[in-house]
Coordinates of C-alpha atoms in Angstrom, one line a residue:
Chain I
X1 CA 0.0 0.0 0.0
X2 CA 1.2 3.5 0.9
X3 CA 4.2 2.2 2.9
X4 CA 5.4 0.1 0.1
X5 CA 5.0 3.1 -2.2
X6 CA 7.0 5.2 0.2
X7 CA 9.7 2.5 0.5
X8 CA 10.2 2.4 -3.2
X9 CA 10.8 6.1 -3.3
X10 CA 14.4 7.1 -3.9
X11 CA 15.2 8.6 -0.5
X12 CA 14.9 5.3 1.3
X13 CA 18.0 3.2 1.7
X14 CA 16.8 -0.4 2.0
X15 CA 18.7 -3.3 3.4
X16 CA 18.7 -5.4 0.3
X17 CA 21.0 -7.6 -1.7
X18 CA 23.6 -5.3 -3.3
X19 CA 23.2 -2.4 -0.9
X20 CA 26.6 -0.9 -0.1
X21 CA 27.2 -0.3 3.6
X22 CA 30.1 1.0 5.6
X23 CA 31.1 -0.7 8.9
X24 CA 30.8 1.8 11.8
X25 CA 32.0 -0.3 14.7
X26 CA 34.7 -2.8 15.5
X27 CA 37.9 -4.0 14.0
X28 CA 36.7 -3.4 10.4
X29 CA 35.7 0.2 11.1
X30 CA 35.5 2.4 8.1
X31 CA 35.5 -0.4 5.5
X32 CA 32.8 -0.7 2.8
X33 CA 30.9 -3.9 2.0
X34 CA 28.0 -5.1 -0.1
X35 CA 25.1 -7.0 1.4
X36 CA 25.0 -10.4 -0.2
X37 CA 22.2 -12.1 1.7
X38 CA 19.9 -11.4 4.7
X39 CA 20.3 -13.9 7.5
X40 CA 17.7 -12.7 9.9
X41 CA 16.1 -9.6 11.5
X42 CA 19.5 -8.4 12.7
X43 CA 22.2 -10.0 10.6
X44 CA 23.3 -9.9 7.0
X45 CA 26.0 -11.6 5.0
X46 CA 28.4 -9.1 3.6
X47 CA 31.3 -9.3 1.2
X48 CA 33.6 -6.7 -0.4
X49 CA 37.1 -6.0 -1.7
X50 CA 38.4 -5.0 1.7
X51 CA 36.4 -7.5 3.9
X52 CA 36.3 -11.2 3.5
X53 CA 32.8 -12.6 3.4
X54 CA 31.2 -12.7 6.9
X55 CA 28.0 -12.2 8.8
X56 CA 27.6 -8.7 10.2
X57 CA 25.0 -7.4 12.6
X58 CA 23.0 -4.5 11.1
X59 CA 23.9 -2.5 14.1
X60 CA 27.4 -2.2 12.8
X61 CA 26.4 -1.1 9.4
X62 CA 25.7 2.3 8.0
X63 CA 23.7 2.3 4.8
X64 CA 24.8 4.3 1.8
X65 CA 22.8 5.2 -1.2
X66 CA 24.9 3.1 -3.5
X67 CA 23.9 -0.3 -4.9
X68 CA 25.6 -3.0 -6.9
X69 CA 23.8 -5.3 -9.3
X70 CA 24.4 -8.7 -7.7
X71 CA 22.3 -11.8 -7.1
X72 CA 21.4 -13.1 -3.7
X73 CA 24.4 -15.2 -2.4
X74 CA 26.7 -14.0 -5.1
X75 CA 30.2 -15.4 -4.8
X76 CA 33.1 -13.2 -4.0
X77 CA 34.4 -12.8 -7.6
X78 CA 31.0 -11.8 -8.8
X79 CA 30.7 -9.2 -6.0
X80 CA 34.1 -7.7 -6.9
X81 CA 33.3 -7.6 -10.6
X82 CA 30.0 -5.8 -9.9
X83 CA 31.8 -3.5 -7.4
X84 CA 34.4 -2.5 -10.0
X85 CA 31.9 -2.0 -12.7
X86 CA 29.9 0.4 -10.6
X87 CA 33.1 2.2 -9.5
X88 CA 32.0 2.0 -5.9
X89 CA 35.4 3.0 -4.5
X90 CA 35.4 6.3 -6.4
X91 CA 31.8 7.1 -5.4
X92 CA 32.5 6.2 -1.8
X93 CA 35.6 8.4 -1.6
X94 CA 33.4 11.4 -2.6
X95 CA 30.9 10.9 0.2
X96 CA 31.1 13.1 3.2
X97 CA 31.4 10.1 5.5
X98 CA 34.4 8.8 3.7
X99 CA 36.0 12.3 3.7
X100 CA 35.3 12.6 7.4
X101 CA 36.9 9.2 8.1
X102 CA 40.0 10.2 6.1
X103 CA 40.3 13.4 8.0
X104 CA 40.1 11.7 11.3
X105 CA 42.8 9.2 10.2
X106 CA 45.1 12.0 9.1
X107 CA 44.6 13.8 12.4
X108 CA 45.2 10.7 14.5
X109 CA 48.5 10.1 12.7
X110 CA 49.9 13.6 13.1
X111 CA 53.3 13.8 14.7
X112 CA 53.8 16.2 17.6
X113 CA 55.5 18.8 15.2
X114 CA 52.7 18.5 12.7
X115 CA 50.2 19.0 15.4
X116 CA 52.0 22.1 16.5
X117 CA 51.9 23.5 12.9
X118 CA 48.2 22.7 12.6
X119 CA 47.6 24.6 15.9
X120 CA 49.5 27.6 14.6
X121 CA 47.6 27.6 11.3
X122 CA 44.3 27.4 13.2
X123 CA 45.2 30.3 15.4
X124 CA 46.2 32.4 12.4
X125 CA 43.0 31.6 10.6
X126 CA 40.9 32.4 13.7
X127 CA 42.7 35.7 14.2
X128 CA 41.9 36.6 10.6
X129 CA 38.3 35.6 11.0
X130 CA 38.0 37.7 14.2
X131 CA 39.4 40.7 12.5
X132 CA 36.8 40.5 9.7
X133 CA 34.0 39.8 12.2
X134 CA 34.9 42.8 14.2
X135 CA 34.8 44.9 11.0
X136 CA 31.3 43.6 10.2
X137 CA 30.1 44.2 13.7
X138 CA 31.3 47.8 13.5
X139 CA 29.5 48.3 10.2
X140 CA 26.3 46.8 11.5
X141 CA 26.3 49.1 14.5
X142 CA 26.5 52.2 12.4
Chain S
X1 CA 69.8 -29.3 55.1
X2 CA 72.5 -30.3 57.4
X3 CA 75.4 -32.5 56.4
X4 CA 74.6 -35.7 58.1
X5 CA 77.2 -38.0 56.6
X6 CA 80.8 -37.6 55.6
X7 CA 82.8 -40.0 53.8
X8 CA 86.3 -40.2 52.7
X9 CA 86.4 -42.1 49.6
X10 CA 89.3 -42.5 47.4
X11 CA 88.7 -41.0 44.0
X12 CA 85.2 -39.7 44.3
X13 CA 84.5 -38.1 41.0
X14 CA 82.3 -35.0 41.4
X15 CA 81.3 -32.6 38.7
X16 CA 84.4 -30.4 38.7
X17 CA 87.2 -32.5 40.1
X18 CA 88.3 -35.6 41.8
X19 CA 88.0 -35.3 45.5
X20 CA 89.2 -37.2 48.5
X21 CA 86.6 -35.9 50.9
X22 CA 83.0 -35.5 50.0
X23 CA 80.2 -34.6 52.2
X24 CA 76.6 -35.7 51.8
X25 CA 73.9 -33.1 52.2
X26 CA 70.6 -34.7 53.1
X27 CA 67.2 -33.3 52.6
X28 CA 65.1 -34.3 55.7
X29 CA 61.8 -35.1 54.2
X30 CA 62.6 -37.1 51.2
X31 CA 65.8 -38.7 52.4
X32 CA 67.3 -37.8 49.1
X33 CA 70.7 -36.3 49.1
X34 CA 73.5 -35.2 47.0
X35 CA 77.2 -35.6 47.4
X36 CA 79.3 -32.5 47.1
X37 CA 83.0 -31.9 47.0
X38 CA 84.1 -30.7 50.5
X39 CA 87.7 -30.0 49.4
X40 CA 86.8 -27.4 46.9
X41 CA 86.8 -23.8 48.1
X42 CA 83.6 -21.9 47.3
X43 CA 83.9 -20.0 44.1
X44 CA 82.7 -16.4 44.3
X45 CA 79.9 -15.3 42.0
X46 CA 81.0 -13.6 38.9
X47 CA 81.3 -9.9 39.2
X48 CA 79.5 -7.8 36.7
X49 CA 81.6 -4.8 37.2
X50 CA 84.1 -5.8 34.5
X51 CA 81.3 -6.3 32.0
X52 CA 79.9 -2.7 32.0
X53 CA 77.5 -2.2 29.1
X54 CA 76.1 1.2 28.5
X55 CA 72.4 1.8 29.1
X56 CA 70.4 0.6 26.1
X57 CA 69.2 3.7 24.2
X58 CA 65.6 3.5 23.1
X59 CA 65.4 2.9 19.3
X60 CA 63.2 6.0 18.9
X61 CA 66.0 8.2 20.3
X62 CA 69.0 9.1 18.1
X63 CA 71.2 12.1 18.0
X64 CA 69.2 15.1 16.7
X65 CA 65.8 13.7 17.9
X66 CA 63.6 16.3 19.5
X67 CA 62.5 15.1 23.0
X68 CA 59.8 16.2 25.3
X69 CA 60.9 16.4 28.9
X70 CA 58.2 15.0 31.1
X71 CA 59.6 15.6 34.6
X72 CA 61.8 17.9 36.4
X73 CA 62.4 21.6 36.3
X74 CA 62.0 21.8 32.5
X75 CA 59.0 19.6 32.2
X76 CA 57.0 20.2 29.1
X77 CA 59.9 21.7 27.2
X78 CA 60.9 20.4 23.8
X79 CA 64.6 19.9 23.6
X80 CA 67.2 18.5 21.2
X81 CA 69.0 15.3 22.1
X82 CA 72.7 15.5 21.4
X83 CA 74.3 12.3 22.6
X84 CA 74.3 9.6 25.2
X85 CA 76.9 10.2 27.9
X86 CA 79.2 7.6 29.5
X87 CA 76.8 7.4 32.5
X88 CA 74.0 6.4 30.2
X89 CA 72.1 9.7 30.7
X90 CA 71.1 11.7 27.7
X91 CA 72.8 15.0 26.9
X92 CA 70.2 17.6 25.8
X93 CA 70.1 21.3 25.1
X94 CA 67.2 23.7 24.5
X95 CA 68.9 25.4 22.8
X96 CA 69.3 27.7 25.7
X97 CA 68.2 30.9 23.9
X98 CA 65.1 29.3 22.5
X99 CA 63.6 27.7 25.6
X100 CA 65.9 28.2 28.5
X101 CA 67.1 24.7 28.8
X102 CA 70.9 24.6 29.1
X103 CA 73.2 21.7 28.3
X104 CA 71.7 19.2 30.7
X105 CA 71.7 15.5 31.5
X106 CA 68.4 13.7 31.4
X107 CA 67.3 10.2 32.1
X108 CA 65.5 8.6 29.1
X109 CA 62.8 7.3 31.3
X110 CA 61.5 10.8 31.8
X111 CA 61.4 11.7 28.2
X112 CA 59.0 11.3 25.2
X113 CA 60.8 10.9 21.9
X114 CA 59.2 12.6 19.0
X115 CA 59.6 11.6 15.4
X116 CA 61.1 14.9 14.5
X117 CA 64.9 15.1 13.9
X118 CA 67.4 17.9 13.6
X119 CA 70.5 17.5 11.5
X120 CA 73.5 17.5 13.8
X121 CA 76.2 17.7 11.2
X122 CA 78.7 20.3 12.3
X123 CA 77.6 20.4 15.9
X124 CA 80.5 19.4 18.1
X125 CA 79.6 17.9 21.4
X126 CA 82.9 16.2 22.1
X127 CA 83.8 18.6 24.9
X128 CA 80.8 17.7 27.0
X129 CA 81.2 14.8 29.4
X130 CA 79.8 13.6 32.7
X131 CA 82.6 15.3 34.6
X132 CA 81.2 18.7 33.5
X133 CA 78.0 18.1 35.5
X134 CA 79.5 16.9 38.7
X135 CA 78.5 19.4 41.4
X136 CA 80.7 20.4 44.4
X137 CA 80.8 17.6 47.0
X138 CA 78.9 18.5 50.2
X139 CA 81.0 18.8 53.3
X140 CA 81.3 15.5 55.3
X141 CA 82.1 17.2 58.6
X142 CA 79.5 17.6 61.3
X143 CA 77.3 20.6 60.6
X144 CA 78.9 23.6 62.1
X145 CA 77.2 26.9 61.2
X146 CA 80.1 27.8 59.0
X147 CA 79.9 24.7 56.9
X148 CA 76.2 25.0 56.3
X149 CA 76.6 28.5 55.0
X150 CA 79.5 27.5 52.9
X151 CA 77.5 24.6 51.5
X152 CA 74.6 26.8 50.6
X153 CA 76.9 29.2 48.9
X154 CA 78.3 26.4 46.8
X155 CA 74.8 25.2 45.8
X156 CA 74.0 28.6 44.4
X157 CA 77.3 29.1 42.7
X158 CA 77.0 30.7 39.3
X159 CA 77.4 28.7 36.1
X160 CA 81.0 28.0 35.3
X161 CA 82.6 29.8 32.4
X162 CA 83.5 26.5 30.9
X163 CA 79.9 25.5 30.8
X164 CA 78.9 28.8 29.3
X165 CA 81.5 28.5 26.6
X166 CA 80.4 25.0 25.6
X167 CA 76.8 26.1 25.7
X168 CA 77.5 28.9 23.3
X169 CA 79.5 26.7 21.0
X170 CA 77.0 23.9 20.7
X171 CA 74.0 26.2 20.5
X172 CA 75.5 28.4 17.8
X173 CA 76.0 25.5 15.5
X174 CA 72.7 23.9 16.4
X175 CA 70.7 27.2 15.9
X176 CA 71.7 27.3 12.3
X177 CA 70.4 23.8 11.7
X178 CA 67.1 24.6 13.5
X179 CA 66.5 27.8 11.6
X180 CA 66.9 25.9 8.3
X181 CA 63.6 24.1 9.1
X182 CA 60.4 26.2 8.9
X183 CA 58.5 26.5 12.2
X184 CA 61.0 24.4 14.1
X185 CA 62.3 27.3 16.2
X186 CA 58.7 28.2 17.2
X187 CA 58.1 24.5 18.0
X188 CA 61.1 24.3 20.3
X189 CA 60.1 27.6 22.0
X190 CA 56.6 26.3 22.8
X191 CA 55.9 23.8 25.5
X192 CA 54.0 20.5 25.2
X193 CA 50.6 20.5 26.7
X194 CA 47.6 18.1 26.8
X195 CA 44.2 19.5 26.1
X196 CA 40.7 18.2 26.3
X197 CA 40.3 14.9 24.5
X198 CA 44.0 14.3 24.1
X199 CA 45.3 11.1 25.7
X200 CA 49.0 10.3 25.6
X201 CA 48.4 6.7 24.8
X202 CA 46.4 7.7 21.7
X203 CA 48.8 10.5 20.5
X204 CA 51.5 9.9 18.0
X205 CA 54.7 11.8 18.7

């Protein structure tokens, strides 16, 4: 009925075979996988280029709006082929989540000297912003 | 366990030598025992004084590494590691003009090694040894008023000219190398601090 209609609208990201998800908890944090089969209410079978085929609780997955054209239970090779054909890695890198993860990783790996330089740059940027803000405030008061 | 038996055998062969007299040492509960050579003088344990190895330097610390001092008067300061002295302590310098840390000895246990290195080519630290840092020995006489005052005066004695000269020499060469790297001088001038959300075990240095 109406619900099914809504579900088929483009904004919904369904848990379905071929749905690309990213793992948001645990050892495999940050990796992308494709849903290959649905095991029960809470678990799915996933597979992907960076993750060997395994079951994954849905709690650990964040859904993306990308899909690959695979069949239910598709074997690893088939998943990889479909993955490459759809250029998932490229699309994923453009998403804001992927960029956020990359930024976090860079920040975590900064050396003490690099962290110092970042701090200096931030302070300079904030000082420049403060100057402009003060100008605008003055203007608005007039 | 007491020696409960003695025997004088001819030609009792023990581990190290043939012996005329050997004594049996018996363990009370089990009745088991062992024969040991009674003629042999006890050998002293091997002295380790002859085999003096220098303190093992952490692999992350090498000449030119920038260290963060974690304890002591200069805690939080970032300093340059020059060399490991005979005593095993690390010789560091601020440089003095940048952060007020003079040529100083530091224990590597109280130091965080960063991954930043300064090129030490042309910096001559050969003149700096442990002897330079030995302070005046305190008076061993019973404390008369005079001795106390004299001892206090000695503690606050000004820095020797020799030290000052060495400091200038080392720092002059080092400052050139530091200025060649952008922001490095400011980095050494600043102190290391932890802020909200920063945990040392998660930080990379």
